[in-house]
Coordinates of C-alpha atoms and ligand atoms in Angstrom, one line a residue:
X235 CA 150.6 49.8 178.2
X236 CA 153.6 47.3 177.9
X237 CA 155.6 48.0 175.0
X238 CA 157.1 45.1 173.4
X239 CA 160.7 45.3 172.2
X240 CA 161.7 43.8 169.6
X241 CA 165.9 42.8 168.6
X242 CA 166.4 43.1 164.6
X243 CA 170.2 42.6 164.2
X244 CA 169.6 38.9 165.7
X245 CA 168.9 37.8 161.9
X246 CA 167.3 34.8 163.1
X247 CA 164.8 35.9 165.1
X248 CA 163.7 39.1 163.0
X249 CA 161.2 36.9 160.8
X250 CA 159.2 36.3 164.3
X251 CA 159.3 39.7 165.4
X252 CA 158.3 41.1 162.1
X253 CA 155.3 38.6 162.2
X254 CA 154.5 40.0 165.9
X255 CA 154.8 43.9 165.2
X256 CA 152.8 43.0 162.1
X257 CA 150.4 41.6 163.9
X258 CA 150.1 44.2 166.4
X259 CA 149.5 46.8 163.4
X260 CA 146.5 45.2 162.1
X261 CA 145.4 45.1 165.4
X262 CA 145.2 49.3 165.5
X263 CA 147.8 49.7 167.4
X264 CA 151.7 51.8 167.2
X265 CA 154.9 50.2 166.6
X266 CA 158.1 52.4 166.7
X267 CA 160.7 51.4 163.5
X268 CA 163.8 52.2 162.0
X269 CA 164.5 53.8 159.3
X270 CA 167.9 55.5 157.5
X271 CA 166.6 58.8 158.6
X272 CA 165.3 58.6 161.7
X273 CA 162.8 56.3 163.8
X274 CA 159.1 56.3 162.7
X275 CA 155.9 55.7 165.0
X276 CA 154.0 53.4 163.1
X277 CA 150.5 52.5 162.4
X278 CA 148.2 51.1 159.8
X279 CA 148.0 54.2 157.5
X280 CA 144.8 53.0 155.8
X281 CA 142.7 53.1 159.2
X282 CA 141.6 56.1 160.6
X283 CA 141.5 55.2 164.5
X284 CA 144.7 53.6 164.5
X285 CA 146.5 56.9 163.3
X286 CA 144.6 59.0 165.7
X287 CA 146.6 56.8 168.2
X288 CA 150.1 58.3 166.8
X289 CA 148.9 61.9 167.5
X290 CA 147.9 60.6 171.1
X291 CA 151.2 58.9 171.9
X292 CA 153.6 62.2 170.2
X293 CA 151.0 64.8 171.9
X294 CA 150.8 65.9 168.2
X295 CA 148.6 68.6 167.1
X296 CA 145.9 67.3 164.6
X297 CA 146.6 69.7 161.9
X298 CA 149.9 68.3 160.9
X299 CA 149.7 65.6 158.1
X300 CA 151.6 62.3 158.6
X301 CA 153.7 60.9 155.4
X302 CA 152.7 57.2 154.2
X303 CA 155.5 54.5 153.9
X304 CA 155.9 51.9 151.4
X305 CA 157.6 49.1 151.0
X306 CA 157.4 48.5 147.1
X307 CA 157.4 51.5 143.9
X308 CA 153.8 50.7 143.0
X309 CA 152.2 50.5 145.8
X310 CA 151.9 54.5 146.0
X311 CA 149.8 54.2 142.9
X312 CA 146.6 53.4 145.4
X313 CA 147.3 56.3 147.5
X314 CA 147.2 59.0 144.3
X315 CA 145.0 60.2 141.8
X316 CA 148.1 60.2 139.6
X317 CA 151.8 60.9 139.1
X318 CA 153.1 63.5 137.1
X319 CA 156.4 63.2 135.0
X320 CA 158.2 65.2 137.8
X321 CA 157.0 63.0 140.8
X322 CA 157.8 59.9 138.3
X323 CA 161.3 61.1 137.5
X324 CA 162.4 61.7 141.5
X325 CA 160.8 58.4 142.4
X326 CA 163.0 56.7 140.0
X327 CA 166.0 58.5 140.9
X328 CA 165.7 58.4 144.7
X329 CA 163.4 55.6 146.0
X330 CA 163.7 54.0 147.5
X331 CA 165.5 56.8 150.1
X332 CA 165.7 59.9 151.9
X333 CA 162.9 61.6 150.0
X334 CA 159.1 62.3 150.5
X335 CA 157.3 63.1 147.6
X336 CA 153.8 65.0 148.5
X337 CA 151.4 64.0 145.9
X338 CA 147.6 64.4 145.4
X339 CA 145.6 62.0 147.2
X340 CA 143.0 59.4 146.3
X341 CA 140.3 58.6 148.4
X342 CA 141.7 55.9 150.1
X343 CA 143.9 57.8 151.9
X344 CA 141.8 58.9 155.4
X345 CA 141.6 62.5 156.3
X346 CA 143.7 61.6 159.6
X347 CA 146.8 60.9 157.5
X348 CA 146.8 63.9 155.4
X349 CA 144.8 66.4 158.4
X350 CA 142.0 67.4 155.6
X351 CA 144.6 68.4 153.1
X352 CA 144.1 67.0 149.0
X353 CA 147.3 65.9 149.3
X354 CA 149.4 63.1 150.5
X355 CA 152.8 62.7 151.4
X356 CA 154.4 58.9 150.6
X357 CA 158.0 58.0 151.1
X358 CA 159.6 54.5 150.7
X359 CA 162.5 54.4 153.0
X360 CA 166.0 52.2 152.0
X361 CA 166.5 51.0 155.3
X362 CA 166.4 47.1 154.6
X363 CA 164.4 46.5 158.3
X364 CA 162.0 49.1 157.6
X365 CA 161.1 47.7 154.6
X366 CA 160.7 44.2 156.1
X367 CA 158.8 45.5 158.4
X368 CA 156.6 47.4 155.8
X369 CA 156.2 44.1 154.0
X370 CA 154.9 42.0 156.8
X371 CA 152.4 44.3 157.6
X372 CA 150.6 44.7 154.1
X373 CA 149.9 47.9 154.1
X374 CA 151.2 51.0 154.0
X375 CA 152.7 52.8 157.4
X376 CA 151.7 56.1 158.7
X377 CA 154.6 57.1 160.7
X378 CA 155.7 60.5 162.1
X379 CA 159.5 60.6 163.9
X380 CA 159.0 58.7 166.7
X381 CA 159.7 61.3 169.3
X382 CA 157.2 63.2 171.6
X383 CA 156.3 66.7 169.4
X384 CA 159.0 69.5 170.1
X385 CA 161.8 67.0 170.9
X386 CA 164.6 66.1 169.1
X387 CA 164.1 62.9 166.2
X388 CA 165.1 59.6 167.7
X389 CA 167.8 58.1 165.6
X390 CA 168.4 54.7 167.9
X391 CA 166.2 52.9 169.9
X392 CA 166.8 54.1 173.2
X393 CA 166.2 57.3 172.3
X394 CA 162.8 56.3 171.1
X395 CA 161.9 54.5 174.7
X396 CA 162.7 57.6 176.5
X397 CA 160.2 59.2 175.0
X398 CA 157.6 56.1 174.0
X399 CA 158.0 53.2 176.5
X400 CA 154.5 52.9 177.8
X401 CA 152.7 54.8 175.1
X402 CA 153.0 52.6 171.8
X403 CA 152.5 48.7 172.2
X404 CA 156.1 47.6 170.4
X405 CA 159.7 48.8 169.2
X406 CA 161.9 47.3 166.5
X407 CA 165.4 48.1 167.7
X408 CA 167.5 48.2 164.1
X409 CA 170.8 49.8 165.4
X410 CA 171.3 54.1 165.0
X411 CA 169.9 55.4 161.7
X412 CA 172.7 56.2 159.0
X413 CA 171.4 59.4 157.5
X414 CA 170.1 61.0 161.0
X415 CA 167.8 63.9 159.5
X416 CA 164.5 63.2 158.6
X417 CA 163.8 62.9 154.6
X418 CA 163.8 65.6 152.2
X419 CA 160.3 66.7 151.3
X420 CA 158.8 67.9 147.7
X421 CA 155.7 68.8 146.7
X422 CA 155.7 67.6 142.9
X423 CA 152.1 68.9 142.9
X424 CA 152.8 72.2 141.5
X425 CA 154.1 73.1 138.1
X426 CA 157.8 74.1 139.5
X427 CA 158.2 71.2 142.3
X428 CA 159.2 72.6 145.6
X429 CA 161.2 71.5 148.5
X430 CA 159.3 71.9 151.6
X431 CA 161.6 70.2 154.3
X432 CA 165.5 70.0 153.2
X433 CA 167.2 66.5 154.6
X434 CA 169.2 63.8 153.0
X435 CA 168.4 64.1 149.2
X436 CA 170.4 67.4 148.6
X437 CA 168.9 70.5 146.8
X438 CA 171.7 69.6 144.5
X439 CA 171.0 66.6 143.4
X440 CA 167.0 67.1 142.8
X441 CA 168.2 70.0 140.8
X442 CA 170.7 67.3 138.9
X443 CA 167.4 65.2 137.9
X444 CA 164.5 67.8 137.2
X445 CA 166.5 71.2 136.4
X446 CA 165.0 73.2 138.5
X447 CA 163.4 73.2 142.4
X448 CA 162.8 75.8 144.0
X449 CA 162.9 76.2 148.2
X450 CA 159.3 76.8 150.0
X451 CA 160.2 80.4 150.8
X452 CA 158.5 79.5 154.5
X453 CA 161.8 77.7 154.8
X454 CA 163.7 81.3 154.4
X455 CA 163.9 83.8 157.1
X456 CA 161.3 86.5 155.4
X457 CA 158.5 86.5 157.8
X458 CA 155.6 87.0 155.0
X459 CA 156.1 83.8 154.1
X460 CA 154.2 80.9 156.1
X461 CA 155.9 77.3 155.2
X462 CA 153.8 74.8 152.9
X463 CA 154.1 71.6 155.3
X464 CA 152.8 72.3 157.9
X465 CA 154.8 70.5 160.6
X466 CA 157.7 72.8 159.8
X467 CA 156.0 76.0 161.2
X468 CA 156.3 74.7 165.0
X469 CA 159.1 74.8 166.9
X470 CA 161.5 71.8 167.3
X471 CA 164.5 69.9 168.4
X472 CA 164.8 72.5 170.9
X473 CA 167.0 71.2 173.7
X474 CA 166.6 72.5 177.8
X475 CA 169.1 74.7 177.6
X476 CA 169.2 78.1 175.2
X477 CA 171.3 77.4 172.2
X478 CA 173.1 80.1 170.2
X479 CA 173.9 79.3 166.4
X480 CA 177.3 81.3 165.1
X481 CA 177.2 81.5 161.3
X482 CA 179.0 82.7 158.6
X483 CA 181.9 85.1 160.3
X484 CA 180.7 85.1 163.6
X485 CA 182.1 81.1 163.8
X486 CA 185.0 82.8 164.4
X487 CA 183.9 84.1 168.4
X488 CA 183.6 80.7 169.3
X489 CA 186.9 80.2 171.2
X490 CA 186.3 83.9 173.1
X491 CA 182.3 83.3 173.8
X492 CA 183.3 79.9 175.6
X493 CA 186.0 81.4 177.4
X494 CA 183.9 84.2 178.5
X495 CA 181.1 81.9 179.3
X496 CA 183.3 79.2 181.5
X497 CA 184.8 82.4 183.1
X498 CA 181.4 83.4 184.7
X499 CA 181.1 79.6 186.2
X500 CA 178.4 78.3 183.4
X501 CA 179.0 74.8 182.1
X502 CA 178.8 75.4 178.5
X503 CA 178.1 72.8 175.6
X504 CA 179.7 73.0 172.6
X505 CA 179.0 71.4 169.4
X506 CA 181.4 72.2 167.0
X507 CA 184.0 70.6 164.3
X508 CA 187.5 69.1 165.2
X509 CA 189.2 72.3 163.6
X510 CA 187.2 75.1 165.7
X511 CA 187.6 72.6 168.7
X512 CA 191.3 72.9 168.3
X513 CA 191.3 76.7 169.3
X514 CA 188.6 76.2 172.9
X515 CA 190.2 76.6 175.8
X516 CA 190.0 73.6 178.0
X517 CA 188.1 73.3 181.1
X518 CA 185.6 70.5 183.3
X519 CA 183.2 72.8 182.4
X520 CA 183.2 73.0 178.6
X521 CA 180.4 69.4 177.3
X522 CA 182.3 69.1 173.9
X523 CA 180.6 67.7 171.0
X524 CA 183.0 67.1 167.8
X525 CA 182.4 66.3 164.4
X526 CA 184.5 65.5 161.5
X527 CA 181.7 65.9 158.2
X528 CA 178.4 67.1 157.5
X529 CA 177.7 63.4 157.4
X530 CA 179.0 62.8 160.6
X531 CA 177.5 65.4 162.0
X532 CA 174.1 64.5 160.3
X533 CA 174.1 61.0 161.9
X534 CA 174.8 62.4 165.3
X535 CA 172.6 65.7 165.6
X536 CA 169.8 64.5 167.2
X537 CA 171.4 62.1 169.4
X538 CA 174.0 64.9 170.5
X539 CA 171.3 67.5 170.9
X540 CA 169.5 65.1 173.8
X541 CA 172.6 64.1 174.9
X542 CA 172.9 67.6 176.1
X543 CA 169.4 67.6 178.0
X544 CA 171.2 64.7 180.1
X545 CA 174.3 66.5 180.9
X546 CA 172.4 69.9 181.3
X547 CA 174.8 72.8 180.4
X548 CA 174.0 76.2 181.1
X549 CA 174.5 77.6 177.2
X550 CA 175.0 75.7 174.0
X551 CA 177.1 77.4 171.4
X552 CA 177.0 75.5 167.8
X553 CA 179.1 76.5 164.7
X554 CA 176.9 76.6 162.2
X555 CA 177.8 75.3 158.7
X556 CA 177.9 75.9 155.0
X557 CA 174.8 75.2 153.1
X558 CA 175.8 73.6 150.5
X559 CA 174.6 69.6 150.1
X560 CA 173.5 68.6 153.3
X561 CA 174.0 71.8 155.2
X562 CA 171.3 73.2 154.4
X563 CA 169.1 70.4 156.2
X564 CA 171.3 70.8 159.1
X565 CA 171.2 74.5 159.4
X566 CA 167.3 74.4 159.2
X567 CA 167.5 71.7 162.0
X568 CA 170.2 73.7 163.9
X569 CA 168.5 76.9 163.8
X570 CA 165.1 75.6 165.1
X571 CA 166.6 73.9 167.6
X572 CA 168.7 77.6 168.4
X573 CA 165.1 78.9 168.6
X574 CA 166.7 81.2 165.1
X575 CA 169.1 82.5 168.2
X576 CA 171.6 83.3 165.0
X577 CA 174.6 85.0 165.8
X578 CA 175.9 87.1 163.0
X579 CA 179.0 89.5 162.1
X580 CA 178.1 93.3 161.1
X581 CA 181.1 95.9 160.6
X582 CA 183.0 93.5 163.4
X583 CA 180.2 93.4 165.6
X584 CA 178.2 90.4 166.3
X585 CA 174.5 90.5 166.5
X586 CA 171.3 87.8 166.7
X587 CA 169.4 87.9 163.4
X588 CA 166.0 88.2 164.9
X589 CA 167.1 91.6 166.9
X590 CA 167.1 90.3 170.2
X591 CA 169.7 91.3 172.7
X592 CA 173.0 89.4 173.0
X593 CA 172.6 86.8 175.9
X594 CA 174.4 87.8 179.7
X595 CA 177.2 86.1 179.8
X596 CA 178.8 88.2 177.0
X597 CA 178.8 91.1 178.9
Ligands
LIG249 O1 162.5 60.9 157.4 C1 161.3 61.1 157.6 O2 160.6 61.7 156.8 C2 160.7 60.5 158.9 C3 160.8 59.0 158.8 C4 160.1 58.3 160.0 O3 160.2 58.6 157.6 N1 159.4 61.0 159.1 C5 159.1 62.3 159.5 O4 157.8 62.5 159.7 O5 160.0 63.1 159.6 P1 157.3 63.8 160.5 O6 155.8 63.6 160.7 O7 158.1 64.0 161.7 O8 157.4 65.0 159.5 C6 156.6 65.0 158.3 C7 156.5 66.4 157.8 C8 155.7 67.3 158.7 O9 156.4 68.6 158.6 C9 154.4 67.4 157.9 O10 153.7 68.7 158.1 C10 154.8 67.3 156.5 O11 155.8 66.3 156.5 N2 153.7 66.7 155.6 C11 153.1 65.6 155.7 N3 152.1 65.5 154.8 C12 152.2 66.6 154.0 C13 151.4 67.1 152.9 N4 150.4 66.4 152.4 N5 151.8 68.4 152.4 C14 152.8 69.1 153.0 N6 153.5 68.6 154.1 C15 153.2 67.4 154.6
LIG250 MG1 159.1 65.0 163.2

């Protein structure tokens, strides 16, 4: 399949491409998006066939629900049975943005958006060409992120081809996504509304506008506990290489673990903030990745995370992060992409969290 591309910063001719991915969506078939999370593979989320055609392209497994985009506040009142005062209150607060709000689902919804569930989860994204797009196409947008399942998100178009071109029949290119995790997701269904993925809508501030939200314990490291969306129980963002997370204490090994690393020859990625960078030793084979903010380092995860499956190191070691406003998104993405490979301080020892052995290279 050809996959048309599409230029959105060239104001002029956005209105024409708009017109032509829209046109292409009512046909039943996938366009790739922007938005201010991450890139969305979409399709006409009202018809059945054409969604099937997102799990084909992302090799996704059919029990994971897609969310529903929108492009305007009432237009999720089709796609429920009803809004309760929570749901209403975060709408108001947050949309449009960074947050998915699962809801329960009218009939119009099919059972290929929501994989059999009574729920449905809508979003309505800020990103101004995401909402054009929305617009154009009258209806609202299934999309997943647009990468092939297991990958990293894409957050800029190229990113999206690597893994698309071929696949889907069009891309809007709308520059690198400003935010850079996907949206935070809350099921307003129950009594006590309940984050089920963390991302750029902070625990913080949901907790600002409802009082109280409490974290899918699926999310937490107790093993009795299975998480609520389902998409979050598969593993993901893993890059090629085996990444180790330091956290807490053991942030502090990161200028010995490189050094003891590059000593044994391996060419070892690090992703890591400007202070810790300061103490690394330097070497041609040390792929540093620097950040200067949790925002920063928001934007760029993804991106950074593939960027190392194209300069192939041997290790990745990542200083993990407070989790505090956005770190705690980024800590859930970091450690799935570690494989929860969490290196932790004990009495001055370091040791993974799941009880695995320590890898070679620090012996
Ligand atoms: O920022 C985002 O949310 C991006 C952009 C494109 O909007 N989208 C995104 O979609 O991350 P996806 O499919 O990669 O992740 C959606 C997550 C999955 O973990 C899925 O299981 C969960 O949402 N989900 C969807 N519908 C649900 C429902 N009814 N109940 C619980 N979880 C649901
Ligand atoms: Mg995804």
């Amino acid at each position: 399949m050809q996959t048309c591309y599409w230029q959105l910063q060239e104001h002029k001719e956005a209105e024409q491409a708009y017109a032509e991915a829209a046109a292409l969506i009512q046909q039943g078939e996938v366009v790739a998006f922007p938005t201010e999370t991450v890139y969305g593979l979409g399709a006409d989320g009202l018809n059945g066939e054409a969604v099937t055609k997102i799990f084909l392209a992302k090799g996704r497994p059919n029990d994971n629900p897609l969310i529903l985009h929108i492009a305007d506040l009432k237009d999720i009142e089709p796609l429920t049975t009803g809004l309760n005062a929570n749901a209403r209150a975060l709408a108001k607060a947050f949309w449009p943005g960074p947050l998915t709000l699962v809801v329960n689902k009218s009939a119009l919804v099919p059972q290929e958006v929501s994989a059999g569930l009574p729920t449905v989860a809508v979003r309505f994204p800020a990103n101004r060409y995401a909402q054009d797009f929305i617009k154009a196409c009258g209806c609202p947008i299934a999309a997943p992120s647009a990468n092939l399942s297991g990958r990293p998100s894409p957050t800029n178009a190229q990113d999206v081809l690597e893994d698309m071109q071929g696949k889907i029949a069009g891309i809007l290119d709308g520059g690198s996504c400003a935010i850079g995790v996907e949206s935070t997701i809350v099921d307003t269904t129950e009594a006590v509304p309940t984050i089920l993925r963390p991302g750029g809508i902070t625990y913080e501030m949901l907790t600002e506008v409802l009082g109280f939200v409490e974290i899918d314990k699926g999310l937490l490291d107790d093993k009795n506990f299975k998480p609520k969306a389902p998409g979050m129980k598969y593993r993901h963002y893993a890059p090629k290489a085996s990444m180790y997370l330091l956290e807490d204490e053991a942030t502090k090994a990161l200028p010995a673990w490189t050094a003891k690393a590059l000593a044994q020859g391996l060419r070892v990625g690090v992703l890591c903030s400007e202070t810790a960078a300061k103490a690394l030793p330097r070497s041609q084979n040390l792929l540093l990745s620097v950040w200067h903010s949790k925002e920063e380092l928001a934007a760029e995860l993804f991106y950074l995370l593939r960027d190392f499956d194209r300069t192939c190191p041997a290790v990745i070691l990542a200083e993990g992060v407070s989790e505090e406003g956005l770190g705690l998104a980024l800590m859930n993405r970091m450690r799935k992409a570690a494989g929860y490979q969490e290196v932790v301080a004990e009495n001055g020892c370091y040791r993974l969290k799941n009880g695995a052995q320590l890898p070679a290279f620090l012996d």
